Amino acid sequence: MSKLVIVAIGGNSLVKDSGSESIQSQQEAVAQTVEHIADMIQEGYKVVVTHGNGPQVGFTLQRSEIANEISGMPAVPLVNCVADTQGGIGYLIQQALINELAKRQINKKVVSVITQVEINENDPNFVNPTKPVGSFFTKEQADAMLVEHPDWKMIEDSGRGYRRVVPSPLPIDIVEKDAIKSLIDNDYVVIAVGGGGIPVIRKENNIYEGVDAVIDKDFATSLLAAQVNADSLIITTGVPRVFINFGKPEQQALEEITIEETKKHVLDNQFPPGSMLPKIEASLSFLENGGHRVIITNPESLKEAINHQAGTHIIKLT
């Protein structure tokens, strides 16, 4: 039986820099990334793709605010911006992957599932937002934005500049998980929980209602991976391996580590809260909920990583 792998693509990996924010530039980045996903499919793996939307949802929000201020167009709620970017990025990945598989004469169908993800309406992150979205700003630009938008919150993001932050509640259930399982069982390549999923709360009588928030895509991917019984979870990032003592003379790349070793590094504050820590926490959650292996690497190393030749592998000892 083919092993099922969930691959999470970061939204930032599709926007290389401030000059690469156009749809065309993102389309080119997607085309490069799916080549590496197609390598895994060609090797016989069943694949589900998820993706982030941090920059893109910020762009959509900004377009909405500008249109509202200049022409009085109705503002688009954050939850709808998440849905819009889920569909838009999903389309780019779906089409690029269909085309790449066709070039290789691989007979596989690809489908994107508009995915809702249930959250707790009392999640503490609604009080203290932490999820960075949109573009990076200098300190001066951020201060000016706060004058213009006093209800916003801005934070410094891992030495790269200042970004707006919005609520990011933890996911508790993937609403469309059964449909996703059915597609996997019927040999589809599935794109799901884009942007962490559309955040919803469940009311009485199983009535769902959208909520203005952005769910962390790595936590949502981890939950999806557990709910569809994936063998491996791959989280892509900007580096080929995870490091401890990053940027110091004693910097060390991690190749294979256990759950226990990973937890020790977390306690030693080895992983920055705004970047690597959520990926590590999502990895541990997947492994503690039935998963066997997590790989953290950059997109171009996917083929080597799945064959144990690259990436940081976090494993569960049996």
PDB file of N, CA and C in Angstrom, residues 7-11 13-14 26-27 29-31 33-35 37 47-52 56 85-101 110-112 189-192 194-195:
ATOM      1  N   VAL A   7       2.082  17.290   2.843  1.00  0.00           N
ATOM      2  CA  VAL A   7       3.130  18.281   2.599  1.00  0.00           C
ATOM      3  C   VAL A   7       2.566  19.682   2.811  1.00  0.00           C
ATOM      4  N   ALA A   8       3.152  20.434   3.726  1.00  0.00           N
ATOM      5  CA  ALA A   8       2.704  21.802   4.019  1.00  0.00           C
ATOM      6  C   ALA A   8       3.652  22.806   3.360  1.00  0.00           C
ATOM      7  N   ILE A   9       3.089  23.665   2.512  1.00  0.00           N
ATOM      8  CA  ILE A   9       3.863  24.711   1.828  1.00  0.00           C
ATOM      9  C   ILE A   9       3.599  26.040   2.525  1.00  0.00           C
ATOM     10  N   GLY A  10       4.641  26.760   2.863  1.00  0.00           N
ATOM     11  CA  GLY A  10       4.468  28.057   3.515  1.00  0.00           C
ATOM     12  C   GLY A  10       3.996  29.132   2.548  1.00  0.00           C
ATOM     13  N   GLY A  11       3.101  29.999   3.013  1.00  0.00           N
ATOM     14  CA  GLY A  11       2.647  31.112   2.170  1.00  0.00           C
ATOM     15  C   GLY A  11       3.776  32.046   1.808  1.00  0.00           C
ATOM     16  N   SER A  13       6.793  31.168   1.201  1.00  0.00           N
ATOM     17  CA  SER A  13       7.660  30.568   0.181  1.00  0.00           C
ATOM     18  C   SER A  13       7.162  30.882  -1.231  1.00  0.00           C
ATOM     19  N   LEU A  14       5.927  31.349  -1.338  1.00  0.00           N
ATOM     20  CA  LEU A  14       5.385  31.715  -2.646  1.00  0.00           C
ATOM     21  C   LEU A  14       5.577  33.192  -2.948  1.00  0.00           C
ATOM     22  N   GLN A  26       3.930  34.630  -7.958  1.00  0.00           N
ATOM     23  CA  GLN A  26       3.526  33.516  -7.100  1.00  0.00           C
ATOM     24  C   GLN A  26       3.279  32.256  -7.927  1.00  0.00           C
ATOM     25  N   GLN A  27       2.726  32.434  -9.114  1.00  0.00           N
ATOM     26  CA  GLN A  27       2.477  31.303 -10.008  1.00  0.00           C
ATOM     27  C   GLN A  27       3.793  30.637 -10.399  1.00  0.00           C
ATOM     28  N   ALA A  29       6.570  30.693  -8.598  1.00  0.00           N
ATOM     29  CA  ALA A  29       7.087  30.021  -7.405  1.00  0.00           C
ATOM     30  C   ALA A  29       6.368  28.697  -7.166  1.00  0.00           C
ATOM     31  N   VAL A  30       5.053  28.689  -7.383  1.00  0.00           N
ATOM     32  CA  VAL A  30       4.269  27.460  -7.229  1.00  0.00           C
ATOM     33  C   VAL A  30       4.744  26.401  -8.225  1.00  0.00           C
ATOM     34  N   ALA A  31       4.973  26.800  -9.472  1.00  0.00           N
ATOM     35  CA  ALA A  31       5.409  25.856 -10.499  1.00  0.00           C
ATOM     36  C   ALA A  31       6.726  25.185 -10.111  1.00  0.00           C
ATOM     37  N   THR A  33       7.787  24.774  -6.972  1.00  0.00           N
ATOM     38  CA  THR A  33       7.553  23.937  -5.788  1.00  0.00           C
ATOM     39  C   THR A  33       6.897  22.609  -6.154  1.00  0.00           C
ATOM     40  N   VAL A  34       5.915  22.651  -7.074  1.00  0.00           N
ATOM     41  CA  VAL A  34       5.193  21.407  -7.376  1.00  0.00           C
ATOM     42  C   VAL A  34       6.063  20.390  -8.110  1.00  0.00           C
ATOM     43  N   GLU A  35       7.139  20.835  -8.725  1.00  0.00           N
ATOM     44  CA  GLU A  35       8.064  19.868  -9.333  1.00  0.00           C
ATOM     45  C   GLU A  35       8.561  18.881  -8.277  1.00  0.00           C
ATOM     46  N   ILE A  37       7.045  18.178  -5.400  1.00  0.00           N
ATOM     47  CA  ILE A  37       5.921  17.350  -4.944  1.00  0.00           C
ATOM     48  C   ILE A  37       5.662  16.234  -5.954  1.00  0.00           C
ATOM     49  N   VAL A  47      -0.210  11.762  -1.802  1.00  0.00           N
ATOM     50  CA  VAL A  47       0.164  13.086  -1.302  1.00  0.00           C
ATOM     51  C   VAL A  47      -1.066  13.963  -1.092  1.00  0.00           C
ATOM     52  N   VAL A  48      -1.093  14.638   0.050  1.00  0.00           N
ATOM     53  CA  VAL A  48      -2.031  15.721   0.309  1.00  0.00           C
ATOM     54  C   VAL A  48      -1.200  16.979   0.511  1.00  0.00           C
ATOM     55  N   VAL A  49      -1.586  18.062  -0.139  1.00  0.00           N
ATOM     56  CA  VAL A  49      -0.853  19.327  -0.055  1.00  0.00           C
ATOM     57  C   VAL A  49      -1.672  20.332   0.753  1.00  0.00           C
ATOM     58  N   THR A  50      -1.029  20.989   1.705  1.00  0.00           N
ATOM     59  CA  THR A  50      -1.640  22.128   2.384  1.00  0.00           C
ATOM     60  C   THR A  50      -0.751  23.338   2.151  1.00  0.00           C
ATOM     61  N   HIS A  51      -1.266  24.527   2.461  1.00  0.00           N
ATOM     62  CA  HIS A  51      -0.452  25.721   2.213  1.00  0.00           C
ATOM     63  C   HIS A  51      -0.814  26.836   3.179  1.00  0.00           C
ATOM     64  N   GLY A  52       0.133  27.742   3.385  1.00  0.00           N
ATOM     65  CA  GLY A  52      -0.117  28.932   4.182  1.00  0.00           C
ATOM     66  C   GLY A  52      -0.690  30.042   3.326  1.00  0.00           C
ATOM     67  N   GLN A  56      -0.571  36.569   1.615  1.00  0.00           N
ATOM     68  CA  GLN A  56      -1.688  36.760   0.688  1.00  0.00           C
ATOM     69  C   GLN A  56      -2.943  37.278   1.393  1.00  0.00           C
ATOM     70  N   THR A  85      -8.307  33.560  -0.312  1.00  0.00           N
ATOM     71  CA  THR A  85      -6.921  33.158  -0.565  1.00  0.00           C
ATOM     72  C   THR A  85      -6.785  31.640  -0.613  1.00  0.00           C
ATOM     73  N   GLN A  86      -7.618  30.936   0.151  1.00  0.00           N
ATOM     74  CA  GLN A  86      -7.595  29.474   0.067  1.00  0.00           C
ATOM     75  C   GLN A  86      -7.943  29.024  -1.345  1.00  0.00           C
ATOM     76  N   GLY A  87      -8.973  29.642  -1.914  1.00  0.00           N
ATOM     77  CA  GLY A  87      -9.362  29.288  -3.278  1.00  0.00           C
ATOM     78  C   GLY A  87      -8.330  29.717  -4.309  1.00  0.00           C
ATOM     79  N   GLY A  88      -7.799  30.931  -4.153  1.00  0.00           N
ATOM     80  CA  GLY A  88      -6.849  31.452  -5.132  1.00  0.00           C
ATOM     81  C   GLY A  88      -5.537  30.694  -5.162  1.00  0.00           C
ATOM     82  N   ILE A  89      -4.972  30.438  -3.979  1.00  0.00           N
ATOM     83  CA  ILE A  89      -3.696  29.701  -3.923  1.00  0.00           C
ATOM     84  C   ILE A  89      -3.931  28.239  -4.298  1.00  0.00           C
ATOM     85  N   GLY A  90      -5.058  27.682  -3.845  1.00  0.00           N
ATOM     86  CA  GLY A  90      -5.379  26.302  -4.204  1.00  0.00           C
ATOM     87  C   GLY A  90      -5.454  26.113  -5.706  1.00  0.00           C
ATOM     88  N   TYR A  91      -6.051  27.105  -6.388  1.00  0.00           N
ATOM     89  CA  TYR A  91      -6.128  27.057  -7.854  1.00  0.00           C
ATOM     90  C   TYR A  91      -4.731  27.034  -8.474  1.00  0.00           C
ATOM     91  N   LEU A  92      -3.839  27.903  -7.978  1.00  0.00           N
ATOM     92  CA  LEU A  92      -2.481  27.946  -8.540  1.00  0.00           C
ATOM     93  C   LEU A  92      -1.769  26.605  -8.367  1.00  0.00           C
ATOM     94  N   ILE A  93      -1.879  26.023  -7.171  1.00  0.00           N
ATOM     95  CA  ILE A  93      -1.211  24.741  -6.899  1.00  0.00           C
ATOM     96  C   ILE A  93      -1.849  23.628  -7.727  1.00  0.00           C
ATOM     97  N   GLN A  94      -3.180  23.604  -7.747  1.00  0.00           N
ATOM     98  CA  GLN A  94      -3.901  22.550  -8.467  1.00  0.00           C
ATOM     99  C   GLN A  94      -3.535  22.543  -9.942  1.00  0.00           C
ATOM    100  N   GLN A  95      -3.594  23.719 -10.583  1.00  0.00           N
ATOM    101  CA  GLN A  95      -3.291  23.775 -12.010  1.00  0.00           C
ATOM    102  C   GLN A  95      -1.827  23.420 -12.295  1.00  0.00           C
ATOM    103  N   ALA A  96      -0.920  23.970 -11.465  1.00  0.00           N
ATOM    104  CA  ALA A  96       0.506  23.693 -11.676  1.00  0.00           C
ATOM    105  C   ALA A  96       0.809  22.203 -11.510  1.00  0.00           C
ATOM    106  N   LEU A  97       0.157  21.571 -10.542  1.00  0.00           N
ATOM    107  CA  LEU A  97       0.419  20.146 -10.307  1.00  0.00           C
ATOM    108  C   LEU A  97      -0.191  19.283 -11.408  1.00  0.00           C
ATOM    109  N   ILE A  98      -1.385  19.647 -11.872  1.00  0.00           N
ATOM    110  CA  ILE A  98      -1.990  18.934 -13.008  1.00  0.00           C
ATOM    111  C   ILE A  98      -1.052  18.999 -14.214  1.00  0.00           C
ATOM    112  N   ASN A  99      -0.527  20.183 -14.487  1.00  0.00           N
ATOM    113  CA  ASN A  99       0.354  20.359 -15.647  1.00  0.00           C
ATOM    114  C   ASN A  99       1.658  19.590 -15.491  1.00  0.00           C
ATOM    115  N   GLU A 100       2.227  19.607 -14.276  1.00  0.00           N
ATOM    116  CA  GLU A 100       3.490  18.899 -14.044  1.00  0.00           C
ATOM    117  C   GLU A 100       3.306  17.389 -14.180  1.00  0.00           C
ATOM    118  N   LEU A 101       2.212  16.864 -13.657  1.00  0.00           N
ATOM    119  CA  LEU A 101       1.958  15.426 -13.774  1.00  0.00           C
ATOM    120  C   LEU A 101       1.703  15.037 -15.227  1.00  0.00           C
ATOM    121  N   VAL A 110      -6.080  15.801  -9.589  1.00  0.00           N
ATOM    122  CA  VAL A 110      -5.781  16.733  -8.501  1.00  0.00           C
ATOM    123  C   VAL A 110      -7.034  17.546  -8.205  1.00  0.00           C
ATOM    124  N   VAL A 111      -7.335  17.731  -6.927  1.00  0.00           N
ATOM    125  CA  VAL A 111      -8.528  18.490  -6.570  1.00  0.00           C
ATOM    126  C   VAL A 111      -8.258  19.319  -5.315  1.00  0.00           C
ATOM    127  N   SER A 112      -8.821  20.529  -5.282  1.00  0.00           N
ATOM    128  CA  SER A 112      -8.740  21.382  -4.091  1.00  0.00           C
ATOM    129  C   SER A 112     -10.075  21.311  -3.338  1.00  0.00           C
ATOM    130  N   VAL A 189      -4.837  13.366  -5.714  1.00  0.00           N
ATOM    131  CA  VAL A 189      -3.931  14.255  -4.990  1.00  0.00           C
ATOM    132  C   VAL A 189      -4.801  15.403  -4.488  1.00  0.00           C
ATOM    133  N   VAL A 190      -4.835  15.608  -3.174  1.00  0.00           N
ATOM    134  CA  VAL A 190      -5.772  16.561  -2.578  1.00  0.00           C
ATOM    135  C   VAL A 190      -5.028  17.781  -2.051  1.00  0.00           C
ATOM    136  N   ILE A 191      -5.583  18.953  -2.314  1.00  0.00           N
ATOM    137  CA  ILE A 191      -5.102  20.204  -1.718  1.00  0.00           C
ATOM    138  C   ILE A 191      -6.169  20.636  -0.715  1.00  0.00           C
ATOM    139  N   ALA A 192      -5.785  20.801   0.554  1.00  0.00           N
ATOM    140  CA  ALA A 192      -6.791  21.057   1.589  1.00  0.00           C
ATOM    141  C   ALA A 192      -6.240  21.965   2.684  1.00  0.00           C
ATOM    142  N   GLY A 194      -6.168  24.988   3.143  1.00  0.00           N
ATOM    143  CA  GLY A 194      -5.369  26.122   2.704  1.00  0.00           C
ATOM    144  C   GLY A 194      -5.463  27.288   3.669  1.00  0.00           C
ATOM    145  N   GLY A 195      -4.319  27.895   3.954  1.00  0.00           N
ATOM    146  CA  GLY A 195      -4.282  29.017   4.890  1.00  0.00           C
ATOM    147  C   GLY A 195      -4.663  28.634   6.298  1.00  0.00           C
TER     148      GLY A 195
END
